[in-house]
Short mmCIF file of C-alpha atoms in Angstrom, two decimals:
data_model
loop_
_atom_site.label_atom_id
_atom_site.label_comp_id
_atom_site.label_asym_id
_atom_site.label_seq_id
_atom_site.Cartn_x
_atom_site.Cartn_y
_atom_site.Cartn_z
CA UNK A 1 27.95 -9.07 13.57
CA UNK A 2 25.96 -5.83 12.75
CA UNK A 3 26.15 -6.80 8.91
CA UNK A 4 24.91 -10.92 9.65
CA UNK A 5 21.88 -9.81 11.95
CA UNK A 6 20.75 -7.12 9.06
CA UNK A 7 21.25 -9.83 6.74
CA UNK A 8 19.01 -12.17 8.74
CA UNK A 9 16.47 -9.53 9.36
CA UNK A 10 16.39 -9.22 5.41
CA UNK A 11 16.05 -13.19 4.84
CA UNK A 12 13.00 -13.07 7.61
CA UNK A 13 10.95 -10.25 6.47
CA UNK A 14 11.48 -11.64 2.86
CA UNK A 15 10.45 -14.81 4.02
CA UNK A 16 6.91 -13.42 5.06
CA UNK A 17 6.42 -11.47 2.57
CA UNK A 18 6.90 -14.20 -0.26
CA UNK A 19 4.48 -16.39 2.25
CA UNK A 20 1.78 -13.18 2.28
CA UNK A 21 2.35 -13.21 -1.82
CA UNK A 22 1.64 -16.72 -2.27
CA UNK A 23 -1.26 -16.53 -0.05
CA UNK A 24 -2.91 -13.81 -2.21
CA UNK A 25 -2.38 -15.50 -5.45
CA UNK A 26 -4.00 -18.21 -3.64
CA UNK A 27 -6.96 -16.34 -2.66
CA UNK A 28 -7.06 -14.38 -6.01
CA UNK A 29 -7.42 -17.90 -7.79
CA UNK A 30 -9.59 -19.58 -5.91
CA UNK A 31 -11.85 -16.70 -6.06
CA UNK A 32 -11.34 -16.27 -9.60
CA UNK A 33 -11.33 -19.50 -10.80
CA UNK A 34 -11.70 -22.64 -8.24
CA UNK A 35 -15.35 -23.92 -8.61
CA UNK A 36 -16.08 -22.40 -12.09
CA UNK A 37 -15.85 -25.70 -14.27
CA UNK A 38 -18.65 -27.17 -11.92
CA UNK A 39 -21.73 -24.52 -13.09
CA UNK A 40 -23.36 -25.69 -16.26
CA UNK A 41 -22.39 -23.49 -18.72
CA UNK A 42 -18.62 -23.95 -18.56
CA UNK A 43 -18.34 -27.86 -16.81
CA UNK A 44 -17.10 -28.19 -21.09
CA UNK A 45 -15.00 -25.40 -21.87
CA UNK A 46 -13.05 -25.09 -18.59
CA UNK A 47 -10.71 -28.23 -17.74
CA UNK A 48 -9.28 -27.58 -14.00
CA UNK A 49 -6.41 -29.13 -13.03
CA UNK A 50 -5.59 -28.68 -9.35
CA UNK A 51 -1.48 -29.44 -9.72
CA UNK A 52 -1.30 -27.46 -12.09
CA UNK A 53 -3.39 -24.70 -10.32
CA UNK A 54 -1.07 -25.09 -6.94
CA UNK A 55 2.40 -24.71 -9.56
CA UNK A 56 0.97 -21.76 -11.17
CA UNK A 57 -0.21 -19.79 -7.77
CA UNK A 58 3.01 -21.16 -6.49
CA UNK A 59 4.74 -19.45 -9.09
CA UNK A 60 2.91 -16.28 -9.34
CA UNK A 61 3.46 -15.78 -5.57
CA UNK A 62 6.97 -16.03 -5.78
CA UNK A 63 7.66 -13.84 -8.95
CA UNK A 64 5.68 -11.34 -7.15
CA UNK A 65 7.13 -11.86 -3.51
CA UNK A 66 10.94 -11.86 -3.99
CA UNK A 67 11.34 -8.75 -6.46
CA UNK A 68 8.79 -6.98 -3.93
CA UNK A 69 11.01 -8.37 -1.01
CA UNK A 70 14.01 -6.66 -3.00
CA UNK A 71 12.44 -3.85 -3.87
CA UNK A 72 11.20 -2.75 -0.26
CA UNK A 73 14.81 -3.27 0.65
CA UNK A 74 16.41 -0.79 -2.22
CA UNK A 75 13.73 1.89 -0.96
CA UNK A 76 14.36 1.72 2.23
CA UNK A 77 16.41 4.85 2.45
CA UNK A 78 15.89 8.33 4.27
CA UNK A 79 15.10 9.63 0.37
CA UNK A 80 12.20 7.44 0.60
CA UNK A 81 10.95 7.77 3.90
CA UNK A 82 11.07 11.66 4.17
CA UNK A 83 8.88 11.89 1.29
CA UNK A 84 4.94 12.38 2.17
CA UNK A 85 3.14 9.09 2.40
CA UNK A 86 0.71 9.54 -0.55
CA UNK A 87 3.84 9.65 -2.27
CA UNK A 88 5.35 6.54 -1.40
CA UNK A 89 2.07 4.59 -1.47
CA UNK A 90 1.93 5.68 -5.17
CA UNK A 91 5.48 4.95 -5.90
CA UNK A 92 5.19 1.81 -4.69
CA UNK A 93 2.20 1.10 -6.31
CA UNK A 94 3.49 1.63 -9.49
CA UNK A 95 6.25 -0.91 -8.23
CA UNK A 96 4.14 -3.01 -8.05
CA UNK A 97 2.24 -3.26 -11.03
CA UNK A 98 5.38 -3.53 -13.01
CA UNK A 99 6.25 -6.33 -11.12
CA UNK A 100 2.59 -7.69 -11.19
CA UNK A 101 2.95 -7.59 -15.19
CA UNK A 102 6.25 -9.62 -14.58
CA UNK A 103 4.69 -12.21 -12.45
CA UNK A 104 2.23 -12.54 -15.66
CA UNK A 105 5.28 -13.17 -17.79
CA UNK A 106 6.76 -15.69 -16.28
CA UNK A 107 3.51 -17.42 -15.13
CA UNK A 108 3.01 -17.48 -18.87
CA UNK A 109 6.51 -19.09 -19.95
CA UNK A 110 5.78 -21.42 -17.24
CA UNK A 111 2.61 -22.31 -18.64
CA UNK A 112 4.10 -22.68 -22.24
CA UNK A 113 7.11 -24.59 -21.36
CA UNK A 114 5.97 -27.06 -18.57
CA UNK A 115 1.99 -27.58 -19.50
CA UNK A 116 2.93 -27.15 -23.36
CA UNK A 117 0.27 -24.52 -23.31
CA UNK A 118 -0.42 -22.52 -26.12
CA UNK A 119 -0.95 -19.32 -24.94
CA UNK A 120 -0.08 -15.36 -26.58
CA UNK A 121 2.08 -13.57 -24.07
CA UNK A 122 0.87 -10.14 -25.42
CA UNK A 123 -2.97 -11.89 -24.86
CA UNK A 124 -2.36 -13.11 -21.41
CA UNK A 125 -1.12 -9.88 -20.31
CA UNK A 126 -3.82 -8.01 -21.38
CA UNK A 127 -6.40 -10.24 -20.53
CA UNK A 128 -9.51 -9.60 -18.07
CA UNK A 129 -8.52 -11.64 -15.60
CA UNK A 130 -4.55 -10.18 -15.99
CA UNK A 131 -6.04 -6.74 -15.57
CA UNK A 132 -7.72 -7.87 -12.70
CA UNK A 133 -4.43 -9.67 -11.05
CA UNK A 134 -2.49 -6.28 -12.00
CA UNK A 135 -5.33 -4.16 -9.77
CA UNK A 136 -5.74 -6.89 -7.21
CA UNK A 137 -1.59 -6.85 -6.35
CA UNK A 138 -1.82 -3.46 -6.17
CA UNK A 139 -4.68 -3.39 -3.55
CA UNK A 140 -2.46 -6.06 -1.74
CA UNK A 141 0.73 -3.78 -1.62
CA UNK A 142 -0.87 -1.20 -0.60
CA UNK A 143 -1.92 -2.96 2.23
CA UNK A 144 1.26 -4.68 3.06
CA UNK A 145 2.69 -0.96 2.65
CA UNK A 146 0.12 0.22 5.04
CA UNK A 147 0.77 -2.47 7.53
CA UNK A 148 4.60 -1.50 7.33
CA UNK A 149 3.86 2.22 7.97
CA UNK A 150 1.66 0.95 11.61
CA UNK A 151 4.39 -1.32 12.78
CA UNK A 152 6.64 1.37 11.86
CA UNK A 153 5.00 3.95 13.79
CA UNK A 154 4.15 2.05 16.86
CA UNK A 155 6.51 -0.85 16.80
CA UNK A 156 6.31 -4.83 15.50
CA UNK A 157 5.62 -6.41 18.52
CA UNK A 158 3.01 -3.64 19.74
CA UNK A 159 0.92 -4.11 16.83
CA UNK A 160 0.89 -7.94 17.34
CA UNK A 161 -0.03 -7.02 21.15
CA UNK A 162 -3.08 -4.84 20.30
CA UNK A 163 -4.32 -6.92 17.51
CA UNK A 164 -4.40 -9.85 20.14
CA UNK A 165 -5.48 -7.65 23.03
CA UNK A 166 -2.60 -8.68 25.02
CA UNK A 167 -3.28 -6.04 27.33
CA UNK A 168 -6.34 -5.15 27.49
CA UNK A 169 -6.34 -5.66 31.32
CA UNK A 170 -2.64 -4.53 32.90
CA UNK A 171 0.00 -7.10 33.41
CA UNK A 172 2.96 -7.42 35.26
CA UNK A 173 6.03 -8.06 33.21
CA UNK A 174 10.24 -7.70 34.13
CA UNK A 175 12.07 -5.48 31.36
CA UNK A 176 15.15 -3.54 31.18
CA UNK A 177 14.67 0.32 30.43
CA UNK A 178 17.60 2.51 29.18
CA UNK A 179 17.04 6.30 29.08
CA UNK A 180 19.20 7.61 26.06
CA UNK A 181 19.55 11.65 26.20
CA UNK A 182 21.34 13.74 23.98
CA UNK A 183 24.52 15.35 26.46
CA UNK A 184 24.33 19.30 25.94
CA UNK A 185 20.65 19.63 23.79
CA UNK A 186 19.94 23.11 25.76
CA UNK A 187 23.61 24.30 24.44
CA UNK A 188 23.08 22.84 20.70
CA UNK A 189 19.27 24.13 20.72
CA UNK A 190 20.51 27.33 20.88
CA UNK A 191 23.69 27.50 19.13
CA UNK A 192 21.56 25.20 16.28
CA UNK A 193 18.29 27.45 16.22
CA UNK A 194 15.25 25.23 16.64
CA UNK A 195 14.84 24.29 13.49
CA UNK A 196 18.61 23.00 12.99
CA UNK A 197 18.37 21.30 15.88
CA UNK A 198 15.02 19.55 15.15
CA UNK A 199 16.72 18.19 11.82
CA UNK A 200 20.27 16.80 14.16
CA UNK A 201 17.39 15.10 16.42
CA UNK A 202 15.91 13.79 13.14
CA UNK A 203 19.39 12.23 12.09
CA UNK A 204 20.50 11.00 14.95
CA UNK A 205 17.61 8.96 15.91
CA UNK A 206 17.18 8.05 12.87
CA UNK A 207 20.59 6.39 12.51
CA UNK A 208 19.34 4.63 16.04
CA UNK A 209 17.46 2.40 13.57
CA UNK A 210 20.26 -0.17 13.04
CA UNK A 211 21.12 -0.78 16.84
CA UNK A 212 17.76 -0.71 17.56
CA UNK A 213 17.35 -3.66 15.02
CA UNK A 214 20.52 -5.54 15.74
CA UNK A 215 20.04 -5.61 19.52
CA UNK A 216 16.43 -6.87 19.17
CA UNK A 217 15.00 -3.07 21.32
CA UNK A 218 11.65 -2.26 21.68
CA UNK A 219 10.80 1.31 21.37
CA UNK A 220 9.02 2.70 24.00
CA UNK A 221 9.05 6.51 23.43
CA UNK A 222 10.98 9.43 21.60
CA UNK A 223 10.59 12.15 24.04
CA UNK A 224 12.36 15.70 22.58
CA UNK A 225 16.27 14.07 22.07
CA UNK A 226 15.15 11.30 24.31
CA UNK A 227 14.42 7.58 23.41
CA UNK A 228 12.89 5.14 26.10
CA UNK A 229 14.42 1.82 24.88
CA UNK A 230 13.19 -1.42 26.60
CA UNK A 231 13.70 -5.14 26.38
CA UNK A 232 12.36 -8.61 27.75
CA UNK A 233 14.66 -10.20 29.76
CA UNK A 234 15.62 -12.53 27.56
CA UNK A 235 16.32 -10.45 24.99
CA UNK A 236 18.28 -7.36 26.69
CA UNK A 237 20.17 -10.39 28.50
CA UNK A 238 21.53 -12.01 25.39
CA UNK A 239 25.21 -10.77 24.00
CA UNK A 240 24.76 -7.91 26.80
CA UNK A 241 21.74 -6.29 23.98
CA UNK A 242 20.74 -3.76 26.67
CA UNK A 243 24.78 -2.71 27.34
CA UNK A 244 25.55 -3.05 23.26
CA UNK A 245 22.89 -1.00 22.16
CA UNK A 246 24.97 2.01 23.63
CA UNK A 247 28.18 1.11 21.80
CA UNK A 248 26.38 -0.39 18.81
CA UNK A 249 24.73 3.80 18.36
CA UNK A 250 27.78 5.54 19.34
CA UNK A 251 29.59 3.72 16.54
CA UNK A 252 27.07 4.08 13.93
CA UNK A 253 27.45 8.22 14.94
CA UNK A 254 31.18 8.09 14.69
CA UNK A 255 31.26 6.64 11.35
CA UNK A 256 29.07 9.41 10.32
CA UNK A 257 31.31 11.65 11.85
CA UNK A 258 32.07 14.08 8.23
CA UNK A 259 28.81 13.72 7.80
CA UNK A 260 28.06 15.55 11.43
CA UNK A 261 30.34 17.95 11.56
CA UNK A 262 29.34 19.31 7.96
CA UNK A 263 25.75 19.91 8.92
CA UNK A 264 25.67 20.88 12.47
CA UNK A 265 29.37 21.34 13.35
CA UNK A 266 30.07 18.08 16.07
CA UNK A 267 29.06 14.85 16.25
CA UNK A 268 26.02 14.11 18.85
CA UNK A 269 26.95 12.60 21.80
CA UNK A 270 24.21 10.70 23.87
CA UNK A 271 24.32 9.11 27.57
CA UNK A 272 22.03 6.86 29.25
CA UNK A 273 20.92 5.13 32.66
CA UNK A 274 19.95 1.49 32.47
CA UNK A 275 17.52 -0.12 35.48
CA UNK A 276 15.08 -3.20 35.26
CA UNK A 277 12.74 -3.99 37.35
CA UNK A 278 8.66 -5.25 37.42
CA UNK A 279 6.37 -3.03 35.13
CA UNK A 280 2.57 -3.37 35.02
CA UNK A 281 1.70 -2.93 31.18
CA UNK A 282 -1.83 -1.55 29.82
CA UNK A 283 -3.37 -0.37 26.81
CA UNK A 284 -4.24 3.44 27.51
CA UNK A 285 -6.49 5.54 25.68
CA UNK A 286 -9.52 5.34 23.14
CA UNK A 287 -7.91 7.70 20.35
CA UNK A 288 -4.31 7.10 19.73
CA UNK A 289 -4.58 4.22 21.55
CA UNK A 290 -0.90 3.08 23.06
CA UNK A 291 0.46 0.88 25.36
CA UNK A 292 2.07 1.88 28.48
CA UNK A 293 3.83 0.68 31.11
CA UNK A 294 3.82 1.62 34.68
CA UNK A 295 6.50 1.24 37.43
CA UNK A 296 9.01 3.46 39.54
CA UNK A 297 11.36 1.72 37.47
CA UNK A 298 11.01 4.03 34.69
CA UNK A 299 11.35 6.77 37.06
CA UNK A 300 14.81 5.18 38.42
CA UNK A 301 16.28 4.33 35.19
CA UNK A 302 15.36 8.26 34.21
CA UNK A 303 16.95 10.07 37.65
CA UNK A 304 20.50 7.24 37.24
CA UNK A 305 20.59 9.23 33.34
CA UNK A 306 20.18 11.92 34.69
CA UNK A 307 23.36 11.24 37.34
CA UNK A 308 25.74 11.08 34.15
CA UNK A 309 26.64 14.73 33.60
CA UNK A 310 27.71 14.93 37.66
CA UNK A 311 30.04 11.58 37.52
CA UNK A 312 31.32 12.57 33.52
CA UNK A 313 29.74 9.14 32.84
CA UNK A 314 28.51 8.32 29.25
CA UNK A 315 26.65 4.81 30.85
CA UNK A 316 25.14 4.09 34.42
CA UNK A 317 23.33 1.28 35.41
CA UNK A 318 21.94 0.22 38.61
CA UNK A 319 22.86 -2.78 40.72
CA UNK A 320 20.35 -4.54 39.83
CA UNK A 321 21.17 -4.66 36.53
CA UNK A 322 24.79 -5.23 37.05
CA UNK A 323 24.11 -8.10 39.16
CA UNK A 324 22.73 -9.95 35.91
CA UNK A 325 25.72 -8.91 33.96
CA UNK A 326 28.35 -9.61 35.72
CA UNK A 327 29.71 -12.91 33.87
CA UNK A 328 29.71 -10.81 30.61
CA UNK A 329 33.41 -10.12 29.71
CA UNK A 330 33.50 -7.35 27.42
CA UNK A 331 32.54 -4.74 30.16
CA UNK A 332 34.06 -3.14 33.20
CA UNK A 333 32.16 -1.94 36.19
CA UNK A 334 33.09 0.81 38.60
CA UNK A 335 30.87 0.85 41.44
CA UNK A 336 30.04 4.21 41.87
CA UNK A 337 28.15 3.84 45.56
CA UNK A 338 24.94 4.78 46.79
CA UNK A 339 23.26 7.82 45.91
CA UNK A 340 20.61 9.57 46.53
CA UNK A 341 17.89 9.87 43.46
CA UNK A 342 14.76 11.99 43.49
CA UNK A 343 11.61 10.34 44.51
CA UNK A 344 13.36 7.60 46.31
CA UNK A 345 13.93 7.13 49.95
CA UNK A 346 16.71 4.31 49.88
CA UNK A 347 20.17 5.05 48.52
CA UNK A 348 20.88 3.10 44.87
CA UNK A 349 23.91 1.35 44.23
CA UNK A 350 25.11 2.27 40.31
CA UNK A 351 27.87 1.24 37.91
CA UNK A 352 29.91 2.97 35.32
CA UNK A 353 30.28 0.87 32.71
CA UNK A 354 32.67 1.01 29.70
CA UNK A 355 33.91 -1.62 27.15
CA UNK A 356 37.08 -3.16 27.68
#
């Protein structure tokens, strides 16, 4: 399951960025090219021929967009991504221009083999207008690159929200929140040092990545060993996302287990309280603009977390919640009863939940 959904995650991103690639040879053509047989001085040297135009920026986008597709996948390793960002915008740079030089190539045995051109390969390359295409796809990955880094940072479907000022004025949406909290941080901070202990929140979280991805979570906030995961409806209903998210982690932590125990002598354990309820959603702030949502259900989900250590629970959920889930089969509930949370005058009802 994990290894299909990373797969498909792959096929879509390369998808888009082979689209992005063949949209930029298009622009870099019809900028460079489209319109120049029509002045005066070259209507006689310059034949256009718009088929073959499309085929070649066809071509060029697609030599260029699946190696750089491929590429962005091999690099995208810890290695990589603990390395400064200067560094990794030049590294990939220089990706790219070695793969701009063999979009050049292949345009060229295109150009010799299906439009019987006669052109120098050694020429072509080295050409004005080659030199130009090398600079321009560099310019372009870069960008892409930067993009990457943003969505990174502040999440995929955030960016798409401020770009279309979503939320410029607040709105009232339903989403799940789960409150994921290292168990024990006080006793590792200080066993660790804070230093150690910065580096095992590092690597865990880190390694949250992949469930993150695979059970289609937003990231809402990493607060200390904390992560504030949330999900539409839809998608923290479907295959249980906002229940398997849990599992999906603690697995991924587990099979790291040598890894763990070598570095920081355990494995990291984590718990977390699950609630949903309506949120009103804004964009806050001028610099470091973010968007933030609103609603005591943030505050519920955090207090039912925060009930795990007194019931020796790893996952609690509220009622609510486990009203939605209850025709999912892969999970057993154990009504725990009403209790009394902080901040709230009405007893909740929460669940234990554990796989079956």
């Amino acid at each position: 399951m994990a290894l299909r959904q990373s797969f498909r995650t792959f096929a879509n991103k390369l998808l888009w960025l082979v689209l992005i690639w063949i949209s930029a040879s298009f622009l870099f053509g019809l900028i460079r090219i489209w319109g120049v047989e029509s002045l005066p001085a070259f209507e006689r040297i310059i034949p256009f021929n718009p088929f073959q135009f499309i085929i070649q920026m066809l071509v060029l986008g697609i030599a260029v967009g699946i190696p750089f597709g491929i590429m962005d996948r091999v690099l995208d390793n810890n290695w990589i991504k603990r390395k400064p960002y200067w560094q990794i915008i030049l590294f990939n740079v220089i990706i790219q221009v070695m793969l701009a030089v063999f979009s050049l190539g292949v345009l060229v045995v295109l150009s010799k083999s299906v439009f019987n051109t006669s052109i120098n390969l050694f020429e072509a390359i080295f050409s004005e207008t080659s030199l130009l295409w090398i600079v321009y796809t560099g310019i372009v990955s870069s960008f892409i690159y930067f993009l990457e880094v943003v969505k990174t940072k502040i999440g995929n479907r955030v960016l798409v929200n401020l770009i279309l000022g979503k939320y410029h004025y607040p709105t009232v949406e339903h989403r799940i929140f789960m409150f994921l909290d290292m168990k024990d941080s006080t006793t590792h901070a200080e066993t660790l040092g804070h230093i150690k202990f910065s580096t095992l929140i590092q690597d865990s979280l880190n390694d949250l990545t992949e469930a993150i991805i695979e059970h289609k979570v937003e990231v809402y906030k990493y607060v200390g060993d904390e992560a504030i995961l949330t999900w539409e409806l839809e998608d923290g209903f479907e295959n249980a996302n906002c229940l398997q998210v849990y599992y999906s982690f603690q697995e991924i932590l587990n099979k790291k287990k040598v890894y763990y125990e070598q570095q920081y002598g355990f494995v990291p354990f984590f718990k977390a309280g699950v609630h949903l309820g309506d949120v009103t959603v804004s964009e806050v702030g001028i610099i470091k603009r973010e968007i933030a949502y609103h609603s005591d259900v943030l505050n519920t989900a955090a207090r039912i977390q925060g009930k795990c250590n007194e019931f020796q629970a790893k996952l609690l959920i509220s009622d609510d919640l486990k009203t939605k889930l209850e025709n999912y089969q892969h999970f057993n509930f154990q009504r725990i009863g009403g209790i009394s949370l902080k901040g709230k005058q009405q007893l909740v009802n929460i669940y234990q939940v554990s796989q079956k």
